[in-house]
Amino acid sequence: MQILLLSPYHTGSHQAWADSLVRHSRASVELLSLPGRFWKWRMHGAAPSMARRFLESSLQPDLIVATDMLDLATFLGLTRGRTAQIPSVLYMHENQLLYPLPSDPKAGPMRRQHGERDLHYAFVNYLSMAAADRIVFNSQFHRSALLEAIPRFLRAFPDEVELPPFGALLEKSSVLSPGIEAPIGDEPWVSGGAPPLVFWNQRWEYDKRPEKFFAALESLADEGVEFRVALCGENFRQDPTEFLQARESLGGRIVQWGHASAPLYRSLMAEASVVVSTADHEFFGISIVEAMAHGCAAVLPRRLSYPELIPVELHPVCLYDDDASLLQQLRHFLRYPLAVREVGGRLRGAAGEHEWGELRDADDALFASMIALGPHS
């Protein structure tokens, strides 16, 4: 089984998924990628660039797998002489229709539209979904939210609107989590007598609402609760205001600031007591699952994809509804290490369901079935 994997925005979770698929799939996977920058240009320009590279190669794949940052319809059109009989799968890490807009119109990826959504990029996602023979989402939340939003989105256009039958998109879509690497060895929960460690491992962006996270930490610090905090995650901003303010207010409690090497990152996860999210936007949450796999307890919003990640019986202690319950649950884990050990151990087991060793068979079975059915099935 020969697979061509197209990853035009090769960074972060997109890169982690693609590289892991290459390593773990029993198929022979050939990866074509572009650097993870200039996301809007990637959605415009990656298709012709990758089409040229493919046509200049001697690759003869049985299946094409592409991520959502590729204009798959254009790629297939430009390569139709060689790809017309090859089935295609579109893997949806995210989409450009449901990404939350910033409250500040001069901030974030929509700043050039003064805070308004540029619907062109959402339309690229839609055309890629229409062109693909199979659509795979990283969570049930993502699948349901986008498929329900597409008809409303298309009705915004003036005429000649092709509204896809909901059932058709639903029928050719499914859910497969992106997979995480299993922790290396039996990494112990070790604190060395130091205060418990709170772990932040998400992007330093407005959609992750870091100001809510820091407000909770500052309240706990005012109460005299002992803790340390590790601030990892990607930062694409020159002056992340909320983080700079927190660096001043939390001072010596901060033990890690910014990018951490892979060994240090794993070490921090193994030592951390609790991982926290305050996000307004999350279609899966691979960084949260990674922390859970290392035995972290979790404090997460009761919405988005998070309820899917947490066993139902742990929802009351891991999922919060508002700022008050966020503070309450975080305080509980910081004050009671035995609760961390119990909940963290159970979450480690839940995270194991998302390890590549568990998912490889499901991925390979999907790919094999697509090859067997052929294109446009």
Tab-separated table of C-alpha atoms in Angstrom:
chain	number	residue	atom	x	y	z
A	1	MET	CA	0.000	0.000	0.000
A	2	GLN	CA	1.608	3.234	-1.214
A	3	ILE	CA	0.302	6.506	0.271
A	4	LEU	CA	1.108	10.062	-0.774
A	5	LEU	CA	0.759	12.332	2.261
A	6	LEU	CA	0.418	16.069	1.563
A	7	SER	CA	1.172	18.356	4.533
A	8	PRO	CA	1.348	21.973	3.307
A	9	TYR	CA	1.468	23.555	6.789
A	10	HIS	CA	4.048	21.319	8.397
A	11	THR	CA	4.320	22.487	11.985
A	12	GLY	CA	2.710	21.913	15.376
A	13	SER	CA	0.021	19.248	15.542
A	14	HIS	CA	-0.073	18.990	11.726
A	15	GLN	CA	3.594	17.993	11.650
A	16	ALA	CA	3.309	15.718	14.680
A	17	TRP	CA	0.451	13.799	13.058
A	18	ALA	CA	2.080	13.538	9.624
A	19	ASP	CA	5.498	12.487	10.926
A	20	SER	CA	3.923	9.924	13.248
A	21	LEU	CA	1.801	8.492	10.436
A	22	VAL	CA	4.975	8.010	8.381
A	23	ARG	CA	6.639	6.223	11.309
A	24	HIS	CA	3.757	4.061	12.467
A	25	SER	CA	1.683	3.105	9.434
A	26	ARG	CA	2.360	-0.303	7.949
A	27	ALA	CA	1.875	1.325	4.554
A	28	SER	CA	4.697	2.966	2.658
A	29	VAL	CA	3.993	6.677	3.189
A	30	GLU	CA	5.726	9.311	1.051
A	31	LEU	CA	5.502	12.768	2.623
A	32	LEU	CA	5.449	16.025	0.658
A	33	SER	CA	5.457	19.054	2.942
A	34	LEU	CA	5.957	22.811	3.085
A	35	PRO	CA	7.105	24.870	6.091
A	36	GLY	CA	4.399	25.815	8.589
A	37	ARG	CA	4.253	29.553	7.969
A	38	PHE	CA	2.145	32.028	5.918
A	39	TRP	CA	-1.000	29.979	6.454
A	40	LYS	CA	-3.150	32.019	4.070
A	41	TRP	CA	-0.616	31.701	1.286
A	42	ARG	CA	-0.375	27.983	1.925
A	43	MET	CA	-4.107	27.663	1.317
A	44	HIS	CA	-3.675	29.574	-1.970
A	45	GLY	CA	-0.287	28.468	-3.203
A	46	ALA	CA	0.443	25.036	-1.777
A	47	ALA	CA	-1.724	23.177	-4.301
A	48	PRO	CA	0.140	24.254	-7.466
A	49	SER	CA	3.498	23.905	-5.714
A	50	MET	CA	2.735	20.400	-4.503
A	51	ALA	CA	1.165	19.476	-7.843
A	52	ARG	CA	4.407	20.406	-9.628
A	53	ARG	CA	6.519	18.420	-7.163
A	54	PHE	CA	4.267	15.398	-7.552
A	55	LEU	CA	4.232	15.553	-11.356
A	56	GLU	CA	8.032	15.841	-11.421
A	57	SER	CA	8.350	12.767	-9.210
A	58	SER	CA	8.044	9.107	-10.070
A	59	LEU	CA	5.588	8.469	-7.240
A	60	GLN	CA	2.732	6.078	-8.012
A	61	PRO	CA	0.519	6.136	-4.903
A	62	ASP	CA	-2.503	3.967	-4.280
A	63	LEU	CA	-4.043	6.674	-2.089
A	64	ILE	CA	-3.668	10.425	-1.529
A	65	VAL	CA	-4.030	11.757	2.024
A	66	ALA	CA	-4.067	15.545	2.491
A	67	THR	CA	-4.572	17.874	5.435
A	68	ASP	CA	-7.131	20.673	5.592
A	69	MET	CA	-4.579	23.399	4.761
A	70	LEU	CA	-4.406	22.119	1.172
A	71	ASP	CA	-6.774	23.206	-1.600
A	72	LEU	CA	-7.357	19.582	-2.519
A	73	ALA	CA	-9.756	20.359	-5.380
A	74	THR	CA	-7.089	22.451	-7.132
A	75	PHE	CA	-4.372	19.864	-6.507
A	76	LEU	CA	-6.503	17.105	-8.009
A	77	GLY	CA	-7.426	19.309	-10.967
A	78	LEU	CA	-3.800	20.165	-11.723
A	79	THR	CA	-2.733	16.530	-11.505
A	80	ARG	CA	-5.785	14.853	-13.006
A	81	GLY	CA	-3.724	13.110	-15.693
A	82	ARG	CA	-2.111	11.015	-12.944
A	83	THR	CA	-4.567	11.195	-10.061
A	84	ALA	CA	-7.977	10.712	-11.709
A	85	GLN	CA	-8.108	7.064	-10.626
A	86	ILE	CA	-6.507	7.534	-7.190
A	87	PRO	CA	-8.874	7.898	-4.200
A	88	SER	CA	-8.269	10.755	-1.776
A	89	VAL	CA	-8.716	11.295	1.954
A	90	LEU	CA	-8.894	14.735	3.579
A	91	TYR	CA	-7.799	14.886	7.226
A	92	MET	CA	-9.424	17.797	9.066
A	93	HIS	CA	-7.193	19.041	11.881
A	94	GLU	CA	-9.113	22.342	11.900
A	95	ASN	CA	-11.248	24.513	9.637
A	96	GLN	CA	-11.401	28.175	8.738
A	97	LEU	CA	-15.154	28.593	9.222
A	98	LEU	CA	-15.398	27.990	12.958
A	99	TYR	CA	-12.103	29.488	14.117
A	100	PRO	CA	-13.083	32.139	16.697
A	101	LEU	CA	-12.577	35.788	15.833
A	102	PRO	CA	-10.584	38.038	18.168
A	103	SER	CA	-12.323	40.671	20.241
A	104	ASP	CA	-9.604	43.069	19.094
A	105	PRO	CA	-9.995	43.444	15.288
A	106	LYS	CA	-6.303	44.351	15.006
A	107	ALA	CA	-5.171	41.096	16.633
A	108	GLY	CA	-4.785	37.593	15.366
A	109	PRO	CA	-5.000	36.091	11.868
A	110	MET	CA	-8.017	38.194	10.786
A	111	ARG	CA	-6.391	41.570	11.484
A	112	ARG	CA	-6.102	42.478	7.800
A	113	GLN	CA	-9.884	42.068	7.463
A	114	HIS	CA	-10.354	44.278	10.560
A	115	GLY	CA	-11.581	41.305	12.544
A	116	GLU	CA	-14.039	40.001	9.936
A	117	ARG	CA	-13.777	36.444	8.673
A	118	ASP	CA	-12.424	36.026	5.150
A	119	LEU	CA	-14.879	33.472	3.813
A	120	HIS	CA	-12.596	32.478	0.945
A	121	TYR	CA	-10.547	30.220	3.184
A	122	ALA	CA	-13.636	28.536	4.570
A	123	PHE	CA	-14.744	27.970	0.981
A	124	VAL	CA	-11.394	26.323	0.195
A	125	ASN	CA	-12.068	23.920	3.062
A	126	TYR	CA	-15.547	23.221	1.703
A	127	LEU	CA	-14.323	22.559	-1.859
A	128	SER	CA	-11.639	20.224	-0.520
A	129	MET	CA	-14.305	18.328	1.416
A	130	ALA	CA	-16.476	18.130	-1.694
A	131	ALA	CA	-13.554	16.866	-3.805
A	132	ALA	CA	-12.314	14.260	-1.321
A	133	ASP	CA	-13.550	10.693	-1.479
A	134	ARG	CA	-13.328	10.482	2.321
A	135	ILE	CA	-13.231	13.122	5.060
A	136	VAL	CA	-11.680	12.249	8.406
A	137	PHE	CA	-12.134	14.502	11.439
A	138	ASN	CA	-9.987	14.507	14.551
A	139	SER	CA	-13.003	14.566	16.917
A	140	GLN	CA	-16.746	14.033	16.915
A	141	PHE	CA	-17.203	17.613	18.092
A	142	HIS	CA	-15.313	18.899	15.042
A	143	ARG	CA	-17.270	16.709	12.654
A	144	SER	CA	-20.684	17.673	14.019
A	145	ALA	CA	-19.935	21.383	14.378
A	146	LEU	CA	-18.587	21.841	10.852
A	147	LEU	CA	-21.129	19.708	9.024
A	148	GLU	CA	-23.950	21.573	10.762
A	149	ALA	CA	-22.393	24.969	9.938
A	150	ILE	CA	-21.741	24.405	6.224
A	151	PRO	CA	-25.318	24.880	4.938
A	152	ARG	CA	-25.671	28.168	6.874
A	153	PHE	CA	-22.289	29.276	5.517
A	154	LEU	CA	-23.211	28.551	1.886
A	155	ARG	CA	-26.511	30.422	2.170
A	156	ALA	CA	-24.505	33.623	2.676
A	157	PHE	CA	-23.614	33.651	-1.010
A	158	PRO	CA	-25.912	35.420	-3.541
A	159	ASP	CA	-26.884	32.731	-6.057
A	160	GLU	CA	-25.970	29.449	-7.714
A	161	VAL	CA	-25.318	27.985	-4.297
A	162	GLU	CA	-24.765	24.252	-4.284
A	163	LEU	CA	-25.997	23.037	-0.924
A	164	PRO	CA	-24.594	19.549	-0.366
A	165	PRO	CA	-26.978	16.949	1.012
A	166	PHE	CA	-26.077	16.705	4.679
A	167	GLY	CA	-26.317	12.947	4.499
A	168	ALA	CA	-23.746	12.769	1.688
A	169	LEU	CA	-21.081	14.615	3.676
A	170	LEU	CA	-21.986	12.677	6.793
A	171	GLU	CA	-21.780	9.361	4.978
A	172	LYS	CA	-18.295	9.973	3.598
A	173	SER	CA	-16.919	11.323	6.877
A	174	SER	CA	-15.623	9.608	9.995
A	175	VAL	CA	-13.591	10.330	13.136
A	176	LEU	CA	-10.047	9.215	13.942
A	177	SER	CA	-8.039	10.982	16.621
A	178	PRO	CA	-4.613	12.168	15.445
A	179	GLY	CA	-2.649	9.920	17.787
A	180	ILE	CA	0.109	10.621	20.280
A	181	GLU	CA	3.476	9.051	20.922
A	182	ALA	CA	3.549	6.766	23.952
A	183	PRO	CA	5.588	8.116	26.893
A	184	ILE	CA	9.165	6.839	26.821
A	185	GLY	CA	9.603	4.319	29.620
A	186	ASP	CA	7.739	4.401	32.915
A	187	GLU	CA	8.207	8.063	33.733
A	188	PRO	CA	7.454	8.612	37.420
A	189	TRP	CA	5.517	11.427	38.998
A	190	VAL	CA	8.371	13.221	40.797
A	191	SER	CA	8.261	16.545	42.622
A	192	GLY	CA	11.321	16.343	44.852
A	193	GLY	CA	9.388	18.139	47.592
A	194	ALA	CA	8.813	21.216	45.423
A	195	PRO	CA	5.344	22.801	45.128
A	196	PRO	CA	3.016	21.160	42.563
A	197	LEU	CA	3.605	22.105	38.938
A	198	VAL	CA	0.846	23.593	36.739
A	199	PHE	CA	1.425	22.896	33.044
A	200	TRP	CA	0.451	25.133	30.091
A	201	ASN	CA	1.381	23.582	26.734
A	202	GLN	CA	-0.828	25.371	24.200
A	203	ARG	CA	-0.281	28.172	21.697
A	204	TRP	CA	0.237	31.645	23.126
A	205	GLU	CA	-2.745	33.011	21.197
A	206	TYR	CA	-6.032	34.768	21.928
A	207	ASP	CA	-8.190	31.744	21.118
A	208	LYS	CA	-6.616	29.843	24.031
A	209	ARG	CA	-7.678	32.645	26.423
A	210	PRO	CA	-4.456	32.751	28.483
A	211	GLU	CA	-5.737	35.760	30.446
A	212	LYS	CA	-8.335	33.474	32.118
A	213	PHE	CA	-5.622	30.992	33.015
A	214	PHE	CA	-3.395	33.649	34.540
A	215	ALA	CA	-6.297	35.225	36.423
A	216	ALA	CA	-6.946	31.878	38.121
A	217	LEU	CA	-3.272	31.445	39.005
A	218	GLU	CA	-3.026	34.969	40.414
A	219	SER	CA	-6.117	34.373	42.568
A	220	LEU	CA	-4.577	31.185	43.956
A	221	ALA	CA	-1.297	32.962	44.595
A	222	ASP	CA	-3.183	35.655	46.537
A	223	GLU	CA	-4.760	32.878	48.633
A	224	GLY	CA	-1.312	31.582	49.488
A	225	VAL	CA	-1.666	28.319	47.531
A	226	GLU	CA	1.753	26.898	46.713
A	227	PHE	CA	2.470	26.038	43.068
A	228	ARG	CA	4.920	26.404	40.240
A	229	VAL	CA	4.011	26.925	36.588
A	230	ALA	CA	5.606	25.816	33.305
A	231	LEU	CA	4.625	27.907	30.270
A	232	CYS	CA	5.398	25.915	27.134
A	233	GLY	CA	3.693	26.031	23.737
A	234	GLU	CA	4.254	27.858	20.458
A	235	ASN	CA	4.441	31.650	20.436
A	236	PHE	CA	3.935	33.502	17.144
A	237	ARG	CA	3.722	36.978	18.723
A	238	GLN	CA	6.544	39.407	19.482
A	239	ASP	CA	4.888	40.855	22.572
A	240	PRO	CA	2.415	38.383	24.136
A	241	THR	CA	0.940	40.910	26.576
A	242	GLU	CA	-0.834	38.460	28.884
A	243	PHE	CA	2.298	36.354	29.251
A	244	LEU	CA	4.562	39.322	29.889
A	245	GLN	CA	2.209	40.559	32.602
A	246	ALA	CA	2.079	37.082	34.137
A	247	ARG	CA	5.868	36.867	34.093
A	248	GLU	CA	5.919	39.920	36.297
A	249	SER	CA	3.036	38.953	38.602
A	250	LEU	CA	3.996	35.287	39.088
A	251	GLY	CA	7.731	35.876	39.176
A	252	GLY	CA	9.698	33.006	40.693
A	253	ARG	CA	6.766	30.581	40.428
A	254	ILE	CA	7.525	30.315	36.692
A	255	VAL	CA	10.013	27.502	36.080
A	256	GLN	CA	9.753	27.368	32.275
A	257	TRP	CA	9.080	30.194	29.832
A	258	GLY	CA	8.492	29.430	26.156
A	259	HIS	CA	9.777	26.698	23.897
A	260	ALA	CA	11.284	23.666	25.621
A	261	SER	CA	13.454	21.004	24.015
A	262	ALA	CA	11.787	17.621	23.574
A	263	PRO	CA	13.563	16.023	26.564
A	264	LEU	CA	12.789	18.997	28.822
A	265	TYR	CA	9.181	19.082	27.617
A	266	ARG	CA	8.698	15.410	28.465
A	267	SER	CA	10.378	15.913	31.826
A	268	LEU	CA	8.044	18.792	32.676
A	269	MET	CA	4.986	16.751	31.701
A	270	ALA	CA	6.161	13.868	33.859
A	271	GLU	CA	6.615	16.179	36.843
A	272	ALA	CA	3.470	18.267	36.360
A	273	SER	CA	0.491	17.784	38.655
A	274	VAL	CA	-2.163	19.327	36.426
A	275	VAL	CA	-2.574	20.527	32.844
A	276	VAL	CA	-5.051	23.367	32.274
A	277	SER	CA	-6.949	24.711	29.277
A	278	THR	CA	-9.039	27.877	29.092
A	279	ALA	CA	-9.488	27.679	25.313
A	280	ASP	CA	-12.332	29.076	23.244
A	281	HIS	CA	-11.178	26.956	20.327
A	282	GLU	CA	-10.122	23.314	20.296
A	283	PHE	CA	-10.984	20.664	17.739
A	284	PHE	CA	-9.015	17.890	19.427
A	285	GLY	CA	-6.383	18.875	22.020
A	286	ILE	CA	-3.312	16.792	21.294
A	287	SER	CA	-1.144	18.656	23.812
A	288	ILE	CA	-3.693	17.960	26.562
A	289	VAL	CA	-3.795	14.247	25.715
A	290	GLU	CA	0.017	14.124	25.741
A	291	ALA	CA	0.042	15.571	29.258
A	292	MET	CA	-2.644	13.114	30.377
A	293	ALA	CA	-0.516	10.260	29.024
A	294	HIS	CA	2.243	11.389	31.393
A	295	GLY	CA	-0.109	11.203	34.382
A	296	CYS	CA	-1.274	14.817	34.644
A	297	ALA	CA	-4.670	15.572	36.116
A	298	ALA	CA	-6.651	17.891	33.825
A	299	VAL	CA	-8.805	20.978	34.315
A	300	LEU	CA	-10.673	21.713	31.073
A	301	PRO	CA	-13.787	23.543	29.829
A	302	ARG	CA	-16.971	21.458	29.619
A	303	ARG	CA	-17.322	22.090	25.897
A	304	LEU	CA	-15.506	21.833	22.547
A	305	SER	CA	-13.725	18.480	22.140
A	306	TYR	CA	-12.738	18.153	25.801
A	307	PRO	CA	-15.664	16.014	27.043
A	308	GLU	CA	-14.605	13.375	24.493
A	309	LEU	CA	-11.119	13.185	26.001
A	310	ILE	CA	-12.204	12.631	29.606
A	311	PRO	CA	-13.959	9.494	30.895
A	312	VAL	CA	-17.554	10.343	31.813
A	313	GLU	CA	-17.072	9.444	35.459
A	314	LEU	CA	-14.286	12.059	35.736
A	315	HIS	CA	-16.260	14.909	34.144
A	316	PRO	CA	-17.264	16.378	37.548
A	317	VAL	CA	-13.638	16.757	38.693
A	318	CYS	CA	-11.946	17.594	35.372
A	319	LEU	CA	-14.460	19.733	33.449
A	320	TYR	CA	-15.536	23.201	34.574
A	321	ASP	CA	-18.413	25.460	33.528
A	322	ASP	CA	-17.259	28.933	34.573
A	323	ASP	CA	-14.412	30.898	36.156
A	324	ALA	CA	-15.486	29.958	39.677
A	325	SER	CA	-15.441	26.223	39.000
A	326	LEU	CA	-12.125	26.549	37.125
A	327	LEU	CA	-10.633	28.066	40.251
A	328	GLN	CA	-12.233	25.480	42.511
A	329	GLN	CA	-11.018	22.466	40.550
A	330	LEU	CA	-7.506	23.827	40.108
A	331	ARG	CA	-7.290	24.637	43.815
A	332	HIS	CA	-8.408	21.096	44.657
A	333	PHE	CA	-5.652	19.446	42.625
A	334	LEU	CA	-2.977	21.800	43.964
A	335	ARG	CA	-3.932	21.168	47.583
A	336	TYR	CA	-4.521	17.404	47.409
A	337	PRO	CA	-1.682	15.452	45.759
A	338	LEU	CA	-3.504	12.159	46.305
A	339	ALA	CA	-6.317	13.424	44.047
A	340	VAL	CA	-3.712	14.177	41.397
A	341	ARG	CA	-2.308	10.660	41.644
A	342	GLU	CA	-5.731	9.017	41.416
A	343	VAL	CA	-7.174	11.173	38.622
A	344	GLY	CA	-3.864	11.387	36.759
A	345	GLY	CA	-3.541	7.612	36.774
A	346	ARG	CA	-7.022	7.146	35.347
A	347	LEU	CA	-6.432	9.807	32.696
A	348	ARG	CA	-3.190	8.087	31.741
A	349	GLY	CA	-5.282	5.038	30.894
A	350	ALA	CA	-7.775	7.106	28.883
A	351	ALA	CA	-4.963	8.792	26.946
A	352	GLY	CA	-3.596	5.375	26.042
A	353	GLU	CA	-6.537	4.920	23.683
A	354	HIS	CA	-5.066	7.735	21.555
A	355	GLU	CA	-1.545	6.297	21.288
A	356	TRP	CA	-0.385	5.335	17.820
A	357	GLY	CA	0.010	1.721	18.861
A	358	GLU	CA	-3.736	1.619	19.444
A	359	LEU	CA	-4.727	3.681	16.396
A	360	ARG	CA	-2.472	2.235	13.712
A	361	ASP	CA	-4.813	-0.619	12.827
A	362	ALA	CA	-7.790	1.750	12.478
A	363	ASP	CA	-5.848	4.136	10.232
A	364	ASP	CA	-4.456	1.364	8.050
A	365	ALA	CA	-7.870	-0.284	7.768
A	366	LEU	CA	-9.426	2.990	6.611
A	367	PHE	CA	-6.716	3.522	4.008
A	368	ALA	CA	-6.984	-0.037	2.730
A	369	SER	CA	-10.755	0.228	2.411
A	370	MET	CA	-10.430	3.445	0.391
A	371	ILE	CA	-8.001	1.803	-2.002
A	372	ALA	CA	-10.309	-1.175	-2.382
A	373	LEU	CA	-13.319	1.012	-3.156
A	374	GLY	CA	-11.448	3.242	-5.571
A	375	PRO	CA	-12.113	6.943	-6.332
A	376	HIS	CA	-15.528	8.624	-6.200
A	377	SER	CA	-17.070	5.701	-4.361
